[in-house]
PDB file of C-alpha atoms in Angstrom:
ATOM      1  CA  MET E  27     -46.084 -40.645  10.601  1.00  0.00           C
ATOM      2  CA  ASP E  28     -43.530 -38.620   8.602  1.00  0.00           C
ATOM      3  CA  ILE E  29     -44.961 -38.867   5.090  1.00  0.00           C
ATOM      4  CA  MET E  30     -42.416 -36.430   3.674  1.00  0.00           C
ATOM      5  CA  GLU E  31     -39.581 -38.666   4.865  1.00  0.00           C
ATOM      6  CA  ILE E  32     -41.202 -41.710   3.229  1.00  0.00           C
ATOM      7  CA  LEU E  33     -41.581 -39.825  -0.053  1.00  0.00           C
ATOM      8  CA  LYS E  34     -37.973 -38.664  -0.058  1.00  0.00           C
ATOM      9  CA  GLN E  35     -36.404 -41.990   0.880  1.00  0.00           C
ATOM     10  CA  SER E  36     -38.611 -44.329  -1.186  1.00  0.00           C
ATOM     11  CA  SER E  37     -39.711 -42.179  -4.136  1.00  0.00           C
ATOM     12  CA  THR E  38     -38.556 -44.726  -6.728  1.00  0.00           C
ATOM     13  CA  ASP E  39     -40.088 -47.696  -4.908  1.00  0.00           C
ATOM     14  CA  LEU E  40     -43.597 -46.492  -4.108  1.00  0.00           C
ATOM     15  CA  LEU E  41     -46.404 -48.122  -6.098  1.00  0.00           C
ATOM     16  CA  PRO E  42     -49.432 -46.116  -7.367  1.00  0.00           C
ATOM     17  CA  ASP E  43     -51.689 -47.738  -4.732  1.00  0.00           C
ATOM     18  CA  GLU E  44     -49.240 -46.810  -1.984  1.00  0.00           C
ATOM     19  CA  LEU E  45     -49.135 -43.198  -3.192  1.00  0.00           C
ATOM     20  CA  GLU E  46     -52.933 -43.148  -3.122  1.00  0.00           C
ATOM     21  CA  MET E  47     -52.899 -44.427   0.478  1.00  0.00           C
ATOM     22  CA  LEU E  48     -50.510 -41.657   1.455  1.00  0.00           C
ATOM     23  CA  VAL E  49     -52.877 -39.085  -0.095  1.00  0.00           C
ATOM     24  CA  THR E  50     -55.742 -40.575   1.947  1.00  0.00           C
ATOM     25  CA  GLU E  51     -53.654 -40.349   5.117  1.00  0.00           C
ATOM     26  CA  LEU E  52     -52.892 -36.668   4.365  1.00  0.00           C
ATOM     27  CA  ASP E  53     -56.615 -35.971   3.827  1.00  0.00           C
ATOM     28  CA  THR E  54     -57.754 -37.683   7.022  1.00  0.00           C
ATOM     29  CA  GLY E  55     -54.798 -37.178   9.359  1.00  0.00           C
ATOM     30  CA  GLU E  56     -53.961 -34.174  11.504  1.00  0.00           C
ATOM     31  CA  TYR E  57     -51.282 -32.425   9.460  1.00  0.00           C
ATOM     32  CA  ALA E  58     -50.529 -28.753   8.901  1.00  0.00           C
ATOM     33  CA  ALA E  59     -51.823 -27.248   5.651  1.00  0.00           C
ATOM     34  CA  ASP E  60     -48.355 -26.329   4.332  1.00  0.00           C
ATOM     35  CA  TYR E  61     -47.078 -29.843   5.117  1.00  0.00           C
ATOM     36  CA  ILE E  62     -50.021 -31.405   3.229  1.00  0.00           C
ATOM     37  CA  SER E  63     -49.408 -29.116   0.250  1.00  0.00           C
ATOM     38  CA  ALA E  64     -45.687 -29.929   0.125  1.00  0.00           C
ATOM     39  CA  CYS E  65     -46.318 -33.682   0.363  1.00  0.00           C
ATOM     40  CA  LYS E  66     -48.989 -33.645  -2.351  1.00  0.00           C
ATOM     41  CA  THR E  67     -46.687 -31.666  -4.645  1.00  0.00           C
ATOM     42  CA  LEU E  68     -43.959 -34.268  -4.186  1.00  0.00           C
ATOM     43  CA  ILE E  69     -46.461 -37.104  -4.748  1.00  0.00           C
ATOM     44  CA  GLN E  70     -47.516 -35.501  -8.039  1.00  0.00           C
ATOM     45  CA  GLU E  71     -43.880 -35.161  -9.099  1.00  0.00           C
ATOM     46  CA  ILE E  72     -43.325 -38.868  -8.381  1.00  0.00           C
ATOM     47  CA  ARG E  73     -46.426 -39.771 -10.402  1.00  0.00           C
ATOM     48  CA  ASN E  74     -45.336 -37.601 -13.324  1.00  0.00           C
ATOM     49  CA  ARG E  75     -41.854 -39.085 -13.269  1.00  0.00           C
ATOM     50  CA  SER E  76     -43.187 -42.655 -13.246  1.00  0.00           C
ATOM     51  CA  HIS E  77     -45.355 -41.912 -16.290  1.00  0.00           C
ATOM     52  CA  LYS E  78     -42.442 -40.489 -18.267  1.00  0.00           C
ATOM     53  CA  GLU E  79     -39.835 -43.129 -17.500  1.00  0.00           C
ATOM     54  CA  PRO E  80     -40.149 -46.319 -19.613  1.00  0.00           C
ATOM     55  CA  GLU E  81     -39.510 -49.624 -17.945  1.00  0.00           C
ATOM     56  CA  PRO E  82     -35.982 -50.994 -18.353  1.00  0.00           C
ATOM     57  CA  ALA E  83     -35.601 -53.522 -21.172  1.00  0.00           C
ATOM     58  CA  SER E  84     -34.524 -56.157 -18.673  1.00  0.00           C
ATOM     59  CA  ARG E  85     -38.005 -55.975 -17.098  1.00  0.00           C
ATOM     60  CA  THR E  86     -39.986 -56.028 -20.352  1.00  0.00           C
ATOM     61  CA  LYS E  87     -37.982 -58.629 -22.242  1.00  0.00           C
ATOM     62  CA  THR E  88     -37.314 -61.765 -20.287  1.00  0.00           C
ATOM     63  CA  THR E  89     -35.571 -64.974 -21.131  1.00  0.00           C
ATOM     64  CA  PRO E  90     -36.185 -68.342 -19.510  1.00  0.00           C
ATOM     65  CA  GLY E  91     -35.024 -68.207 -15.951  1.00  0.00           C
ATOM     66  CA  SER E  92     -34.538 -64.416 -15.911  1.00  0.00           C
ATOM     67  CA  ALA E  93     -37.569 -63.945 -13.665  1.00  0.00           C
ATOM     68  CA  LYS E  94     -35.831 -65.652 -10.765  1.00  0.00           C
ATOM     69  CA  ARG E  95     -35.142 -63.444  -7.768  1.00  0.00           C
ATOM     70  CA  SER E  96     -31.636 -62.950  -6.505  1.00  0.00           C
ATOM     71  CA  PRO E  97     -31.099 -64.280  -2.965  1.00  0.00           C
ATOM     72  CA  ASP E  98     -31.075 -60.794  -1.421  1.00  0.00           C
ATOM     73  CA  SER E  99     -33.812 -59.237  -3.578  1.00  0.00           C
ATOM     74  CA  SER E 100     -36.328 -59.312  -0.727  1.00  0.00           C
ATOM     75  CA  SER E 101     -34.244 -56.791   1.189  1.00  0.00           C
ATOM     76  CA  SER E 102     -33.586 -54.481  -1.764  1.00  0.00           C
ATOM     77  CA  ARG E 103     -36.994 -52.791  -1.460  1.00  0.00           C
ATOM     78  CA  PRO E 104     -38.767 -51.495   1.661  1.00  0.00           C
ATOM     79  CA  ALA E 105     -41.673 -53.563   2.960  1.00  0.00           C
ATOM     80  CA  SER E 106     -45.083 -52.591   1.601  1.00  0.00           C
ATOM     81  CA  ILE E 107     -46.304 -49.276   2.990  1.00  0.00           C
ATOM     82  CA  SER E 108     -49.819 -50.674   3.269  1.00  0.00           C
ATOM     83  CA  ALA E 109     -48.618 -53.597   5.338  1.00  0.00           C
ATOM     84  CA  VAL E 110     -46.139 -51.918   7.645  1.00  0.00           C
ATOM     85  CA  THR E 111     -45.926 -48.145   7.581  1.00  0.00           C
ATOM     86  CA  LEU E 112     -49.458 -46.769   7.349  1.00  0.00           C
ATOM     87  CA  PRO E 113     -51.446 -46.802  10.605  1.00  0.00           C
ATOM     88  CA  SER E 114     -55.102 -47.811  10.535  1.00  0.00           C
ATOM     89  CA  ILE E 115     -57.503 -44.876  10.169  1.00  0.00           C
ATOM     90  CA  PRO E 116     -59.734 -44.371  13.251  1.00  0.00           C
ATOM     91  CA  PRO E 117     -63.410 -45.262  12.592  1.00  0.00           C
ATOM     92  CA  GLU E 118     -64.600 -41.790  13.586  1.00  0.00           C
ATOM     93  CA  LYS E 119     -62.357 -40.230  10.925  1.00  0.00           C
ATOM     94  CA  ILE E 120     -63.714 -42.571   8.272  1.00  0.00           C
ATOM     95  CA  VAL E 121     -67.329 -41.724   9.178  1.00  0.00           C
ATOM     96  CA  SER E 122     -66.579 -38.000   9.479  1.00  0.00           C
ATOM     97  CA  SER E 123     -65.010 -37.968   6.008  1.00  0.00           C
ATOM     98  CA  ASP E 124     -67.942 -39.924   4.539  1.00  0.00           C
ATOM     99  CA  LEU E 125     -70.478 -37.588   6.153  1.00  0.00           C
ATOM    100  CA  GLN E 126     -68.761 -34.484   4.794  1.00  0.00           C
ATOM    101  CA  ARG E 127     -68.842 -35.976   1.293  1.00  0.00           C
ATOM    102  CA  MET E 128     -72.488 -37.112   1.495  1.00  0.00           C
ATOM    103  CA  ARG E 129     -73.730 -33.747   2.770  1.00  0.00           C
ATOM    104  CA  THR E 130     -72.678 -32.144  -0.521  1.00  0.00           C
ATOM    105  CA  GLU E 131     -74.608 -34.617  -2.670  1.00  0.00           C
ATOM    106  CA  ARG E 132     -78.009 -33.876  -4.203  1.00  0.00           C
ATOM    107  CA  ASP E 133     -79.590 -37.101  -2.911  1.00  0.00           C
ATOM    108  CA  TYR E 134     -77.945 -36.690   0.490  1.00  0.00           C
ATOM    109  CA  LYS E 135     -80.837 -37.960   2.646  1.00  0.00           C
ATOM    110  CA  ASN E 136     -81.360 -41.238   0.781  1.00  0.00           C
ATOM    111  CA  THR E 137     -77.611 -41.753   0.471  1.00  0.00           C
ATOM    112  CA  PHE E 138     -77.208 -41.234   4.203  1.00  0.00           C
ATOM    113  CA  LYS E 139     -79.869 -43.834   5.093  1.00  0.00           C
ATOM    114  CA  LYS E 140     -78.330 -46.422   2.745  1.00  0.00           C
ATOM    115  CA  TYR E 141     -74.915 -45.680   4.249  1.00  0.00           C
ATOM    116  CA  VAL E 142     -76.142 -46.241   7.813  1.00  0.00           C
ATOM    117  CA  LYS E 143     -77.945 -49.491   6.902  1.00  0.00           C
ATOM    118  CA  THR E 144     -74.820 -50.983   5.304  1.00  0.00           C
ATOM    119  CA  SER E 145     -72.182 -49.540   7.645  1.00  0.00           C
ATOM    120  CA  SER E 146     -70.086 -51.939   9.720  1.00  0.00           C
ATOM    121  CA  ILE E 147     -69.070 -49.031  11.985  1.00  0.00           C
ATOM    122  CA  ILE E 148     -72.246 -47.197  12.895  1.00  0.00           C
ATOM    123  CA  ASN E 149     -74.197 -48.705  15.783  1.00  0.00           C
ATOM    124  CA  GLU E 150     -75.660 -47.373  19.033  1.00  0.00           C
ATOM    125  CA  ALA E 151     -72.352 -47.489  20.932  1.00  0.00           C
ATOM    126  CA  PHE E 152     -70.534 -45.614  18.159  1.00  0.00           C
ATOM    127  CA  ILE E 153     -73.278 -42.977  17.900  1.00  0.00           C
ATOM    128  CA  VAL E 154     -73.214 -42.338  21.658  1.00  0.00           C
ATOM    129  CA  SER E 155     -69.411 -42.033  21.722  1.00  0.00           C
ATOM    130  CA  GLN E 156     -69.313 -39.801  18.617  1.00  0.00           C
ATOM    131  CA  PHE E 157     -72.618 -37.982  19.076  1.00  0.00           C
ATOM    132  CA  SER E 158     -71.257 -34.615  17.909  1.00  0.00           C
ATOM    133  CA  LEU E 159     -70.394 -36.037  14.470  1.00  0.00           C
ATOM    134  CA  PHE E 160     -74.069 -36.157  13.495  1.00  0.00           C
ATOM    135  CA  LYS E 161     -76.560 -33.430  12.688  1.00  0.00           C
ATOM    136  CA  GLU E 162     -79.984 -33.471  14.345  1.00  0.00           C
ATOM    137  CA  TRP E 163     -81.718 -34.671  11.163  1.00  0.00           C
ATOM    138  CA  GLU E 164     -79.218 -37.527  10.841  1.00  0.00           C
ATOM    139  CA  LEU E 165     -79.814 -38.638  14.426  1.00  0.00           C
ATOM    140  CA  SER E 166     -83.562 -38.815  13.784  1.00  0.00           C
ATOM    141  CA  ALA E 167     -83.184 -40.448  10.357  1.00  0.00           C
ATOM    142  CA  MET E 168     -81.173 -43.264  11.927  1.00  0.00           C
ATOM    143  CA  LEU E 169     -84.284 -44.233  13.917  1.00  0.00           C
ATOM    144  CA  SER E 170     -85.616 -45.846  10.734  1.00  0.00           C
ATOM    145  CA  CYS E 171     -82.337 -47.702  10.132  1.00  0.00           C
ATOM    146  CA  ILE E 172     -81.215 -48.941  13.561  1.00  0.00           C
ATOM    147  CA  MET E 173     -83.173 -50.407  16.480  1.00  0.00           C
ATOM    148  CA  PHE E 174     -82.037 -48.486  19.578  1.00  0.00           C
ATOM    149  CA  SER E 175     -82.266 -49.388  23.225  1.00  0.00           C
ATOM    150  CA  GLU E 176     -84.918 -47.767  25.402  1.00  0.00           C
ATOM    151  CA  ASP E 177     -82.157 -46.104  27.430  1.00  0.00           C
ATOM    152  CA  TYR E 178     -80.926 -44.358  24.266  1.00  0.00           C
ATOM    153  CA  LEU E 179     -84.443 -43.229  23.347  1.00  0.00           C
ATOM    154  CA  GLU E 180     -84.963 -41.910  26.873  1.00  0.00           C
ATOM    155  CA  ASN E 181     -81.626 -40.096  27.058  1.00  0.00           C
ATOM    156  CA  TYR E 182     -82.033 -38.330  23.713  1.00  0.00           C
ATOM    157  CA  PHE E 183     -85.826 -38.094  23.556  1.00  0.00           C
ATOM    158  CA  GLY E 184     -85.750 -34.303  23.585  1.00  0.00           C
ATOM    159  CA  ILE E 185     -83.806 -33.993  20.313  1.00  0.00           C
ATOM    160  CA  LEU E 186     -85.084 -37.013  18.377  1.00  0.00           C
ATOM    161  CA  ASP E 187     -88.047 -36.962  15.990  1.00  0.00           C
ATOM    162  CA  HIS E 188     -91.004 -38.271  17.990  1.00  0.00           C
ATOM    163  CA  LYS E 189     -92.877 -39.462  14.884  1.00  0.00           C
ATOM    164  CA  MET E 190     -89.884 -41.583  13.886  1.00  0.00           C
ATOM    165  CA  ILE E 191     -89.720 -43.084  17.387  1.00  0.00           C
ATOM    166  CA  ALA E 192     -93.459 -43.837  17.291  1.00  0.00           C
ATOM    167  CA  GLN E 193     -93.270 -45.620  13.924  1.00  0.00           C
ATOM    168  CA  TYR E 194     -89.905 -47.408  13.891  1.00  0.00           C
ATOM    169  CA  GLN E 195     -88.722 -48.111  17.437  1.00  0.00           C
ATOM    170  CA  LEU E 196     -89.500 -50.846  19.942  1.00  0.00           C
ATOM    171  CA  PHE E 197     -90.264 -49.608  23.459  1.00  0.00           C
ATOM    172  CA  SER E 198     -92.143 -50.740  26.534  1.00  0.00           C
ATOM    173  CA  GLU E 199     -95.713 -49.898  27.501  1.00  0.00           C
ATOM    174  CA  SER E 200     -94.385 -47.875  30.443  1.00  0.00           C
ATOM    175  CA  PHE E 201     -92.152 -45.827  28.105  1.00  0.00           C
ATOM    176  CA  TYR E 202     -95.165 -45.136  25.894  1.00  0.00           C
ATOM    177  CA  MET E 203     -97.353 -44.073  28.811  1.00  0.00           C
ATOM    178  CA  ARG E 204     -94.564 -41.808  30.086  1.00  0.00           C
ATOM    179  CA  HIS E 205     -94.284 -40.082  26.720  1.00  0.00           C
ATOM    180  CA  PHE E 206     -97.923 -40.428  25.648  1.00  0.00           C
ATOM    181  CA  ALA E 207     -98.329 -36.703  24.988  1.00  0.00           C
ATOM    182  CA  ASP E 208     -95.424 -36.712  22.504  1.00  0.00           C
ATOM    183  CA  LEU E 209     -96.006 -40.037  20.742  1.00  0.00           C
ATOM    184  CA  ASP E 210     -98.983 -39.968  18.378  1.00  0.00           C
ATOM    185  CA  ALA E 211    -101.380 -42.741  19.441  1.00  0.00           C
ATOM    186  CA  GLU E 212    -102.514 -43.596  15.906  1.00  0.00           C
ATOM    187  CA  THR E 213     -98.911 -43.947  14.723  1.00  0.00           C
ATOM    188  CA  VAL E 214     -97.863 -46.061  17.712  1.00  0.00           C
ATOM    189  CA  LEU E 215    -100.917 -48.354  17.649  1.00  0.00           C
ATOM    190  CA  SER E 216    -101.546 -48.573  13.884  1.00  0.00           C
ATOM    191  CA  LYS E 217     -98.155 -48.133  12.204  1.00  0.00           C
ATOM    192  CA  GLY E 218     -95.641 -48.939  14.937  1.00  0.00           C
ATOM    193  CA  VAL E 219     -93.614 -52.113  15.460  1.00  0.00           C
ATOM    194  CA  ASN E 220     -94.389 -52.867  19.115  1.00  0.00           C
ATOM    195  CA  PRO E 221     -96.177 -56.215  19.597  1.00  0.00           C
ATOM    196  CA  TRP E 222     -98.547 -54.702  22.171  1.00  0.00           C
ATOM    197  CA  ARG E 223    -100.151 -52.503  19.527  1.00  0.00           C
ATOM    198  CA  ASP E 224    -102.252 -55.640  18.992  1.00  0.00           C
ATOM    199  CA  LYS E 225    -104.964 -55.426  21.670  1.00  0.00           C
ATOM    200  CA  ALA E 226    -104.656 -59.163  22.370  1.00  0.00           C
ATOM    201  CA  GLN E 227    -101.036 -58.656  23.481  1.00  0.00           C
ATOM    202  CA  ARG E 228    -101.685 -55.488  25.472  1.00  0.00           C
ATOM    203  CA  SER E 229    -101.654 -55.400  29.267  1.00  0.00           C
ATOM    204  CA  ASN E 230    -104.807 -54.476  31.200  1.00  0.00           C
ATOM    205  CA  HIS E 231    -102.893 -51.525  32.616  1.00  0.00           C
ATOM    206  CA  LEU E 232    -102.210 -50.030  29.177  1.00  0.00           C
ATOM    207  CA  ASP E 233    -105.727 -50.863  27.997  1.00  0.00           C
ATOM    208  CA  MET E 234    -107.230 -48.937  30.902  1.00  0.00           C
ATOM    209  CA  PHE E 235    -104.734 -46.072  30.387  1.00  0.00           C
ATOM    210  CA  LEU E 236    -105.809 -45.728  26.735  1.00  0.00           C
ATOM    211  CA  ARG E 237    -109.502 -45.768  27.638  1.00  0.00           C
ATOM    212  CA  ILE E 238    -108.925 -43.015  30.196  1.00  0.00           C
ATOM    213  CA  LYS E 239    -107.090 -40.987  27.512  1.00  0.00           C
ATOM    214  CA  GLY E 240    -110.001 -41.511  25.131  1.00  0.00           C
ATOM    215  CA  VAL E 241    -108.026 -43.620  22.640  1.00  0.00           C
ATOM    216  CA  LYS E 242    -110.357 -45.979  20.748  1.00  0.00           C
ATOM    217  CA  LEU E 243    -107.896 -47.679  18.395  1.00  0.00           C
TER     218      LEU E 243
END
């Protein structure tokens, strides 16, 4: 999208909200640094000019019937930028921008968890497709916010926090026995969320496995 062209051709028609949307597009889009600087300078000039110029008397003082639109008034101004011109911002760019902002905040870790819990974008499929967006701590922290599939836990077991998996994730008895050495038995069986942590819902196979391992919980 040629933002400079929009600014030059529609400088007198752009609303404050539309200018703000153009700034957002410059911040999140893939534009050269000098192009961004030139566009933002022009945007500031337009803002300054709009603050200095008073509204025409014909717009502030109306008489009965003066508010009626002329037949061709709908074509005298370009369609809303927000409705027609601006493309939608890709979800990964939205999340990337939000992550960069949160990582600079003092309460970053709590803010991040709240963000994940309320996000309409972040789910297992998004995380897998945009895995490189997240830091290792963030990937583990999300274990307490999102219930992942066993395939995900298996695929990324080596880099995820094993204590977080043990306490917050649902997984099968066979998964637990496979990763017994890495998943603390007391956490899994006393603090975890798996229904089979209750002995009455545990299979004989797992019961025997735990006895062999010396687990008495």
